[in-house]
Amino acid sequence: MLSYRHSFHAGNHADVLKHTVQSLIIESLKEKDKPFLYLDTHSGAGRYQLSGEHAEKTGEYLEGIARIWQRDDIPAELEAYLSAVKHFNRGEQLRYYPGSPLIARQLLRYFDKIHLTELHPTDFPLLRNEFAKDERAKVMKADGYQQLKSQLPPLSRRGFVLIDPPYEMKTDYQDVVKGIQEGYKRFATGVYALWYPVVLRQQIKRMTRDLQDTGIRRILQIELAVRPDSDQRGMTASGMIVINPPWKLEQQMRDVLPWLHKVLVPEGTGHAKVEWIVPE
Ligand code: SAM
C-alpha cells in the first residue's frame, strides 16, 4: 500500500524543520575534507511544484516555507537550506520546493556519494530523472529499510542516513527502530536522522522508549509543535531524532528553533524543544 504522496505536504512546517536539520548535518560533515555517503531511505519525488494541484489542494507550504524564504532576518543556521530552496526559485515567486534528495544534491561536494531509494511507481521515475546526469548518485527502486543493511557501512566510512517514512502503516513506528538497529550494528559511527510526525503522542513515546532500549547512545530529539498534543485527527508537531549528531547541532537548533517557531506559528501555539533522549 503506497498511497502517500509527499507532493501534498511539500514545504510544510515539518519539511522546514526536517530540511533545516538535514542541511546543518550536511554542512557539518563538509567541514572535513573527506568524502561521505548521503543515504536517503525514503526519498520521495525530489522536486515538488507548489502551484500544482496537490500542493494547492492542501496549501500546507503557505504555513511553512512561504513564511520564511524571503524574510530579511534569516538566522545563519538557515542559510544553507534556503540557498537550496532559492536555487530552484530564481524569481520572486515560490514555484518549486526541493525535497531532501535535491537539497542534498545542492549541498554535497563532487566527491561525496548520494544513494536514494523510493518505492512509489509515480515518484520513483521522477526522482530517477532528476539524477540522470549526476555521477555521484545511485537511485534505486527498493525498500528503504533494506538499505540500512545493504548500503552500510559506506566505503568512505563516513555517512549520513536520512530515514523519512510516511508512517502510513502503524508498523513504521517499530520498523524505523529495527532499521536503525540494523544500520547501527554495521556502522556505529554514522549520523542517523529519523523524521517523525506527532499524530498520537503515545506512538512517539513508545518509539523513543524502543530507541532507548536499543542501548544506542547519543540520541538527540528536536521537535517543533504548531499546536498542543491532541487526540483529534491530524499532525500537531513533527520532530527529528538524530543519532551521533555533529557536535554543533544541539546548539544550532537551540539557537534557531525559537525563531522558526515564532515565524512559522505566529499565533504562538505549540512548542519547540531540543533534548537528549540518550546522552553520551
Ligand atoms: N524524504 C523526502 C523529502 O524530505 O523530500 C520525503 C519522503 S516522503 C515523507 C516518504 C516517501 O517514502 C514516499 O515518497 C513513499 O512513496 C516512500 N516509501 C514508502 N515506503 C517505502 C519503503 N519501504 N522504501 C522506500 N520508500 C518508501
mmCIF file of C-alpha atoms and ligand atoms in Angstrom:
data_model
loop_
_atom_site.group_PDB
_atom_site.id
_atom_site.type_symbol
_atom_site.label_atom_id
_atom_site.label_comp_id
_atom_site.label_asym_id
_atom_site.label_seq_id
_atom_site.Cartn_x
_atom_site.Cartn_y
_atom_site.Cartn_z
ATOM 1 C CA MET A 1 0.000 0.000 0.000
ATOM 2 C CA LEU A 2 1.702 3.154 -1.206
ATOM 3 C CA SER A 3 -0.935 5.848 -1.169
ATOM 4 C CA TYR A 4 1.172 8.582 0.454
ATOM 5 C CA ARG A 5 2.361 11.330 -1.926
ATOM 6 C CA HIS A 6 4.694 13.911 -0.494
ATOM 7 C CA SER A 7 3.515 16.428 -3.103
ATOM 8 C CA PHE A 8 0.505 17.189 -0.859
ATOM 9 C CA HIS A 9 2.771 18.193 2.015
ATOM 10 C CA ALA A 10 5.962 19.553 0.434
ATOM 11 C CA GLY A 11 7.288 22.692 2.084
ATOM 12 C CA ASN A 12 5.076 22.468 5.175
ATOM 13 C CA HIS A 13 6.371 23.234 8.687
ATOM 14 C CA ALA A 14 7.555 19.650 9.097
ATOM 15 C CA ASP A 15 9.640 19.869 5.918
ATOM 16 C CA VAL A 16 11.129 23.152 7.103
ATOM 17 C CA LEU A 17 12.265 21.518 10.334
ATOM 18 C CA LYS A 18 13.465 18.321 8.627
ATOM 19 C CA HIS A 19 15.407 20.086 5.889
ATOM 20 C CA THR A 20 16.929 22.611 8.308
ATOM 21 C CA VAL A 21 18.350 19.739 10.356
ATOM 22 C CA GLN A 22 19.377 17.853 7.193
ATOM 23 C CA SER A 23 21.261 20.846 5.796
ATOM 24 C CA LEU A 24 23.045 21.576 9.096
ATOM 25 C CA ILE A 25 24.231 17.964 9.323
ATOM 26 C CA ILE A 26 25.494 18.046 5.733
ATOM 27 C CA GLU A 27 27.299 21.339 6.298
ATOM 28 C CA SER A 28 28.989 19.941 9.424
ATOM 29 C CA LEU A 29 30.145 16.802 7.638
ATOM 30 C CA LYS A 30 31.599 19.004 4.898
ATOM 31 C CA GLU A 31 33.955 20.607 7.391
ATOM 32 C CA LYS A 32 36.280 17.641 6.900
ATOM 33 C CA ASP A 33 37.866 17.359 3.521
ATOM 34 C CA LYS A 34 36.880 13.679 3.249
ATOM 35 C CA PRO A 35 34.015 12.201 1.234
ATOM 36 C CA PHE A 36 30.882 10.816 2.819
ATOM 37 C CA LEU A 37 27.770 8.918 1.781
ATOM 38 C CA TYR A 38 24.346 10.539 1.954
ATOM 39 C CA LEU A 39 21.759 7.747 2.148
ATOM 40 C CA ASP A 40 18.099 8.758 1.846
ATOM 41 C CA THR A 41 15.936 5.689 2.560
ATOM 42 C CA HIS A 42 12.558 7.263 1.680
ATOM 43 C CA SER A 43 13.383 9.858 -0.943
ATOM 44 C CA GLY A 44 10.086 10.953 -2.489
ATOM 45 C CA ALA A 45 9.945 12.535 -5.959
ATOM 46 C CA GLY A 46 12.735 15.051 -5.380
ATOM 47 C CA ARG A 47 11.027 18.179 -6.705
ATOM 48 C CA TYR A 48 7.522 19.492 -5.973
ATOM 49 C CA GLN A 49 5.561 22.052 -7.919
ATOM 50 C CA LEU A 50 3.905 24.339 -5.413
ATOM 51 C CA SER A 51 1.419 25.661 -7.939
ATOM 52 C CA GLY A 52 0.467 22.050 -8.687
ATOM 53 C CA GLU A 53 -2.892 20.550 -7.909
ATOM 54 C CA HIS A 54 -1.605 18.580 -4.897
ATOM 55 C CA ALA A 55 0.201 21.389 -3.075
ATOM 56 C CA GLU A 56 -2.621 23.833 -3.814
ATOM 57 C CA LYS A 57 -5.230 21.456 -2.510
ATOM 58 C CA THR A 58 -3.742 21.444 0.996
ATOM 59 C CA GLY A 59 -1.894 24.781 0.907
ATOM 60 C CA GLU A 60 0.434 23.430 3.605
ATOM 61 C CA TYR A 61 3.502 25.184 2.197
ATOM 62 C CA LEU A 62 1.801 28.538 2.819
ATOM 63 C CA GLU A 63 2.224 27.919 6.541
ATOM 64 C CA GLY A 64 5.722 26.543 6.021
ATOM 65 C CA ILE A 65 8.409 27.621 3.582
ATOM 66 C CA ALA A 66 6.309 30.539 2.247
ATOM 67 C CA ARG A 67 6.512 32.178 5.681
ATOM 68 C CA ILE A 68 10.288 32.269 5.783
ATOM 69 C CA TRP A 69 12.029 32.098 2.433
ATOM 70 C CA GLN A 70 12.054 35.811 1.658
ATOM 71 C CA ARG A 71 12.478 37.335 5.093
ATOM 72 C CA ASP A 72 15.368 39.688 5.643
ATOM 73 C CA ASP A 73 16.151 38.495 9.192
ATOM 74 C CA ILE A 74 17.127 34.915 8.330
ATOM 75 C CA PRO A 75 19.345 33.302 11.008
ATOM 76 C CA ALA A 76 22.698 31.927 9.835
ATOM 77 C CA GLU A 77 21.561 28.367 10.622
ATOM 78 C CA LEU A 78 19.031 28.540 7.776
ATOM 79 C CA GLU A 79 21.375 29.840 5.092
ATOM 80 C CA ALA A 80 22.404 26.523 3.519
ATOM 81 C CA TYR A 81 18.818 25.238 3.457
ATOM 82 C CA LEU A 82 17.408 28.418 1.977
ATOM 83 C CA SER A 83 20.199 28.660 -0.583
ATOM 84 C CA ALA A 84 18.970 25.289 -1.898
ATOM 85 C CA VAL A 85 15.344 26.466 -1.943
ATOM 86 C CA LYS A 86 16.352 29.679 -3.743
ATOM 87 C CA HIS A 87 18.327 27.750 -6.328
ATOM 88 C CA PHE A 88 15.007 26.322 -7.551
ATOM 89 C CA ASN A 89 13.186 29.658 -7.296
ATOM 90 C CA ARG A 90 15.215 32.300 -9.051
ATOM 91 C CA GLY A 91 12.413 34.877 -9.199
ATOM 92 C CA GLU A 92 10.164 36.422 -6.589
ATOM 93 C CA GLN A 93 7.621 33.650 -6.794
ATOM 94 C CA LEU A 94 7.890 30.432 -4.838
ATOM 95 C CA ARG A 95 7.203 27.814 -7.510
ATOM 96 C CA TYR A 96 9.138 24.713 -6.561
ATOM 97 C CA TYR A 97 10.102 23.008 -3.360
ATOM 98 C CA PRO A 98 13.177 20.779 -3.321
ATOM 99 C CA GLY A 99 12.775 17.589 -1.322
ATOM 100 C CA SER A 100 15.580 16.046 0.699
ATOM 101 C CA PRO A 101 17.373 14.491 -2.332
ATOM 102 C CA LEU A 102 17.592 17.816 -4.170
ATOM 103 C CA ILE A 103 18.686 19.669 -1.059
ATOM 104 C CA ALA A 104 21.470 17.089 -0.716
ATOM 105 C CA ARG A 105 22.292 17.422 -4.408
ATOM 106 C CA GLN A 106 22.781 21.173 -3.998
ATOM 107 C CA LEU A 107 24.862 20.952 -0.839
ATOM 108 C CA LEU A 108 27.072 17.902 -1.395
ATOM 109 C CA ARG A 109 30.527 18.124 -2.982
ATOM 110 C CA TYR A 110 31.618 16.462 -6.226
ATOM 111 C CA PHE A 111 33.374 13.661 -4.351
ATOM 112 C CA ASP A 112 30.512 12.751 -1.982
ATOM 113 C CA LYS A 113 28.054 9.954 -2.817
ATOM 114 C CA ILE A 114 24.256 10.023 -2.871
ATOM 115 C CA HIS A 115 22.209 6.831 -2.531
ATOM 116 C CA LEU A 116 18.460 7.236 -2.853
ATOM 117 C CA THR A 117 15.601 4.772 -2.616
ATOM 118 C CA GLU A 118 11.938 5.259 -3.365
ATOM 119 C CA LEU A 119 9.208 2.676 -3.995
ATOM 120 C CA HIS A 120 6.297 4.672 -5.345
ATOM 121 C CA PRO A 121 5.607 3.855 -9.026
ATOM 122 C CA THR A 122 4.974 7.511 -9.947
ATOM 123 C CA ASP A 123 7.566 9.188 -7.739
ATOM 124 C CA PHE A 124 10.445 6.816 -8.482
ATOM 125 C CA PRO A 125 10.817 7.739 -12.203
ATOM 126 C CA LEU A 126 10.573 11.441 -11.339
ATOM 127 C CA LEU A 127 13.390 11.008 -8.851
ATOM 128 C CA ARG A 128 15.486 8.964 -11.264
ATOM 129 C CA ASN A 129 15.139 11.661 -13.944
ATOM 130 C CA GLU A 130 16.297 14.343 -11.521
ATOM 131 C CA PHE A 131 19.566 12.482 -11.006
ATOM 132 C CA ALA A 132 20.067 11.093 -14.520
ATOM 133 C CA LYS A 133 23.168 13.210 -15.086
ATOM 134 C CA ASP A 134 24.569 13.157 -11.564
ATOM 135 C CA GLU A 135 27.540 10.837 -11.353
ATOM 136 C CA ARG A 136 27.552 10.913 -7.581
ATOM 137 C CA ALA A 137 24.096 9.370 -7.382
ATOM 138 C CA LYS A 138 22.636 5.884 -7.309
ATOM 139 C CA VAL A 139 18.829 5.896 -7.443
ATOM 140 C CA MET A 140 17.096 2.621 -6.653
ATOM 141 C CA LYS A 141 13.515 1.399 -6.653
ATOM 142 C CA ALA A 142 13.974 -0.537 -3.466
ATOM 143 C CA ASP A 143 12.838 -0.828 0.115
ATOM 144 C CA GLY A 144 14.421 1.893 2.238
ATOM 145 C CA TYR A 145 14.731 -0.226 5.376
ATOM 146 C CA GLN A 146 16.638 -2.860 3.427
ATOM 147 C CA GLN A 147 19.261 -0.241 2.525
ATOM 148 C CA LEU A 148 20.212 0.073 6.164
ATOM 149 C CA LYS A 149 21.594 -3.430 5.813
ATOM 150 C CA SER A 150 22.840 -3.470 2.232
ATOM 151 C CA GLN A 151 24.425 0.001 1.895
ATOM 152 C CA LEU A 152 26.177 0.211 5.243
ATOM 153 C CA PRO A 153 28.930 0.711 6.177
ATOM 154 C CA PRO A 154 29.874 3.057 3.335
ATOM 155 C CA LEU A 155 33.248 2.617 1.643
ATOM 156 C CA SER A 156 34.239 6.069 2.838
ATOM 157 C CA ARG A 157 33.407 5.113 6.460
ATOM 158 C CA ARG A 158 31.629 8.433 6.802
ATOM 159 C CA GLY A 159 27.918 8.772 6.287
ATOM 160 C CA PHE A 160 24.612 10.472 6.943
ATOM 161 C CA VAL A 161 21.401 8.439 6.758
ATOM 162 C CA LEU A 162 18.035 10.195 6.499
ATOM 163 C CA ILE A 163 15.052 7.993 7.354
ATOM 164 C CA ASP A 164 11.782 9.645 6.433
ATOM 165 C CA PRO A 165 8.956 7.111 6.047
ATOM 166 C CA PRO A 166 5.339 8.165 5.532
ATOM 167 C CA TYR A 167 4.066 6.353 8.666
ATOM 168 C CA GLU A 168 1.118 5.166 6.592
ATOM 169 C CA MET A 169 1.320 1.905 8.435
ATOM 170 C CA LYS A 170 1.431 1.734 12.212
ATOM 171 C CA THR A 171 4.281 -0.778 11.910
ATOM 172 C CA ASP A 172 6.514 2.042 10.607
ATOM 173 C CA TYR A 173 6.976 3.210 14.218
ATOM 174 C CA GLN A 174 8.580 -0.139 15.055
ATOM 175 C CA ASP A 175 10.241 -0.693 11.681
ATOM 176 C CA VAL A 176 12.256 2.512 11.950
ATOM 177 C CA VAL A 177 13.748 1.368 15.248
ATOM 178 C CA LYS A 178 14.593 -2.073 13.848
ATOM 179 C CA GLY A 179 16.075 -0.430 10.759
ATOM 180 C CA ILE A 180 18.239 1.880 12.847
ATOM 181 C CA GLN A 181 19.446 -1.083 14.907
ATOM 182 C CA GLU A 182 20.434 -2.909 11.723
ATOM 183 C CA GLY A 183 22.260 0.122 10.380
ATOM 184 C CA TYR A 184 23.972 0.871 13.658
ATOM 185 C CA LYS A 185 25.196 -2.715 14.002
ATOM 186 C CA ARG A 186 27.068 -2.278 10.728
ATOM 187 C CA PHE A 187 28.016 1.370 11.036
ATOM 188 C CA ALA A 188 28.049 2.707 14.580
ATOM 189 C CA THR A 189 29.805 5.983 13.752
ATOM 190 C CA GLY A 190 27.291 7.148 11.144
ATOM 191 C CA VAL A 191 24.910 10.055 11.645
ATOM 192 C CA TYR A 192 21.280 8.894 11.509
ATOM 193 C CA ALA A 193 18.357 11.315 11.346
ATOM 194 C CA LEU A 194 14.835 9.976 11.746
ATOM 195 C CA TRP A 195 11.835 12.168 10.992
ATOM 196 C CA TYR A 196 8.586 11.598 12.894
ATOM 197 C CA PRO A 197 5.114 13.150 12.963
ATOM 198 C CA VAL A 198 3.217 13.660 16.202
ATOM 199 C CA VAL A 199 -0.300 12.461 15.493
ATOM 200 C CA LEU A 200 -0.805 10.495 18.681
ATOM 201 C CA ARG A 201 1.791 11.316 21.345
ATOM 202 C CA GLN A 202 1.674 7.761 22.687
ATOM 203 C CA GLN A 203 3.145 6.417 19.431
ATOM 204 C CA ILE A 204 6.154 8.701 19.764
ATOM 205 C CA LYS A 205 6.644 7.935 23.431
ATOM 206 C CA ARG A 206 6.700 4.255 22.610
ATOM 207 C CA MET A 207 9.085 4.768 19.698
ATOM 208 C CA THR A 208 11.531 6.773 21.823
ATOM 209 C CA ARG A 209 11.343 4.116 24.579
ATOM 210 C CA ASP A 210 12.131 1.455 21.980
ATOM 211 C CA LEU A 211 15.094 3.531 20.825
ATOM 212 C CA GLN A 212 16.344 3.882 24.395
ATOM 213 C CA ASP A 213 16.058 0.108 24.803
ATOM 214 C CA THR A 214 18.427 -0.486 21.866
ATOM 215 C CA GLY A 215 21.328 0.674 24.035
ATOM 216 C CA ILE A 216 22.439 3.189 21.377
ATOM 217 C CA ARG A 217 23.963 6.332 22.940
ATOM 218 C CA ARG A 218 23.978 9.972 21.800
ATOM 219 C CA ILE A 219 20.384 10.395 20.650
ATOM 220 C CA LEU A 220 19.135 13.971 20.286
ATOM 221 C CA GLN A 221 15.489 14.917 19.811
ATOM 222 C CA ILE A 222 14.413 18.124 18.095
ATOM 223 C CA GLU A 223 10.715 18.932 17.915
ATOM 224 C CA LEU A 224 8.522 21.723 16.622
ATOM 225 C CA ALA A 225 4.824 21.699 17.519
ATOM 226 C CA VAL A 226 2.354 24.026 15.882
ATOM 227 C CA ARG A 227 -0.484 23.018 18.204
ATOM 228 C CA PRO A 228 -0.720 21.238 21.550
ATOM 229 C CA ASP A 229 -0.933 17.429 21.522
ATOM 230 C CA SER A 230 -4.416 16.241 20.685
ATOM 231 C CA ASP A 231 -6.321 13.026 20.172
ATOM 232 C CA GLN A 232 -8.153 14.512 17.179
ATOM 233 C CA ARG A 233 -7.021 13.601 13.664
ATOM 234 C CA GLY A 234 -4.009 15.344 12.179
ATOM 235 C CA MET A 235 -0.377 16.152 12.827
ATOM 236 C CA THR A 236 0.229 18.673 15.608
ATOM 237 C CA ALA A 237 4.029 18.531 15.625
ATOM 238 C CA SER A 238 6.986 16.889 13.985
ATOM 239 C CA GLY A 239 10.480 16.087 15.017
ATOM 240 C CA MET A 240 13.880 14.790 14.128
ATOM 241 C CA ILE A 241 15.707 12.213 16.180
ATOM 242 C CA VAL A 242 19.418 12.369 15.477
ATOM 243 C CA ILE A 243 21.904 9.684 16.464
ATOM 244 C CA ASN A 244 25.543 10.801 16.650
ATOM 245 C CA PRO A 245 24.661 14.436 15.874
ATOM 246 C CA PRO A 246 27.572 16.636 14.792
ATOM 247 C CA TRP A 247 28.738 18.443 17.924
ATOM 248 C CA LYS A 248 27.366 21.836 16.852
ATOM 249 C CA LEU A 249 23.854 20.648 16.010
ATOM 250 C CA GLU A 250 22.383 20.838 19.510
ATOM 251 C CA GLN A 251 23.399 24.477 19.962
ATOM 252 C CA GLN A 252 22.477 25.420 16.393
ATOM 253 C CA MET A 253 18.970 24.072 16.901
ATOM 254 C CA ARG A 254 18.647 25.691 20.342
ATOM 255 C CA ASP A 255 19.513 28.987 18.653
ATOM 256 C CA VAL A 256 17.292 28.717 15.584
ATOM 257 C CA LEU A 257 14.233 26.830 16.832
ATOM 258 C CA PRO A 258 12.648 29.719 18.766
ATOM 259 C CA TRP A 259 12.924 31.879 15.623
ATOM 260 C CA LEU A 260 11.383 29.145 13.461
ATOM 261 C CA HIS A 261 8.587 28.639 15.956
ATOM 262 C CA LYS A 262 7.828 32.363 16.104
ATOM 263 C CA VAL A 263 7.781 32.768 12.318
ATOM 264 C CA LEU A 264 6.005 29.531 11.440
ATOM 265 C CA VAL A 265 3.440 29.789 14.238
ATOM 266 C CA PRO A 266 2.666 33.495 14.699
ATOM 267 C CA GLU A 267 -0.285 32.589 16.924
ATOM 268 C CA GLY A 268 2.238 31.150 19.400
ATOM 269 C CA THR A 269 0.613 27.766 19.985
ATOM 270 C CA GLY A 270 2.610 24.552 20.330
ATOM 271 C CA HIS A 271 6.221 24.368 21.458
ATOM 272 C CA ALA A 272 9.820 23.937 20.376
ATOM 273 C CA LYS A 273 12.285 21.663 22.133
ATOM 274 C CA VAL A 274 15.757 20.192 21.866
ATOM 275 C CA GLU A 275 16.649 17.456 24.323
ATOM 276 C CA TRP A 276 18.740 14.330 24.676
ATOM 277 C CA ILE A 277 16.769 11.085 24.654
ATOM 278 C CA VAL A 278 20.043 9.335 25.479
ATOM 279 C CA PRO A 279 23.167 11.385 26.242
ATOM 280 C CA GLU A 280 26.843 10.379 25.643
HETATM 281 N N1 SAM B 1 12.375 12.459 2.225
HETATM 282 C C1 SAM B 1 11.502 13.175 1.316
HETATM 283 C C2 SAM B 1 11.756 14.654 1.456
HETATM 284 O O1 SAM B 1 12.091 15.118 2.566
HETATM 285 O O2 SAM B 1 11.638 15.358 0.465
HETATM 286 C C3 SAM B 1 10.039 12.866 1.550
HETATM 287 C C4 SAM B 1 9.710 11.417 1.679
HETATM 288 S S1 SAM B 1 8.046 11.029 1.970
HETATM 289 C C5 SAM B 1 7.759 11.575 3.590
HETATM 290 C C6 SAM B 1 8.108 9.296 2.167
HETATM 291 C C7 SAM B 1 8.341 8.524 0.869
HETATM 292 O O3 SAM B 1 8.652 7.160 1.187
HETATM 293 C C8 SAM B 1 7.148 8.457 -0.051
HETATM 294 O O4 SAM B 1 7.506 9.019 -1.288
HETATM 295 C C9 SAM B 1 6.844 6.955 -0.192
HETATM 296 O O5 SAM B 1 6.441 6.585 -1.504
HETATM 297 C C10 SAM B 1 8.170 6.337 0.142
HETATM 298 N N2 SAM B 1 8.132 4.966 0.692
HETATM 299 C C11 SAM B 1 7.172 4.365 1.421
HETATM 300 N N3 SAM B 1 7.573 3.156 1.838
HETATM 301 C C12 SAM B 1 8.850 2.990 1.376
HETATM 302 C C13 SAM B 1 9.822 1.974 1.525
HETATM 303 N N4 SAM B 1 9.569 0.861 2.224
HETATM 304 N N5 SAM B 1 11.028 2.161 0.944
HETATM 305 C C14 SAM B 1 11.309 3.282 0.232
HETATM 306 N N6 SAM B 1 10.421 4.300 0.078
HETATM 307 C C15 SAM B 1 9.205 4.150 0.636
#
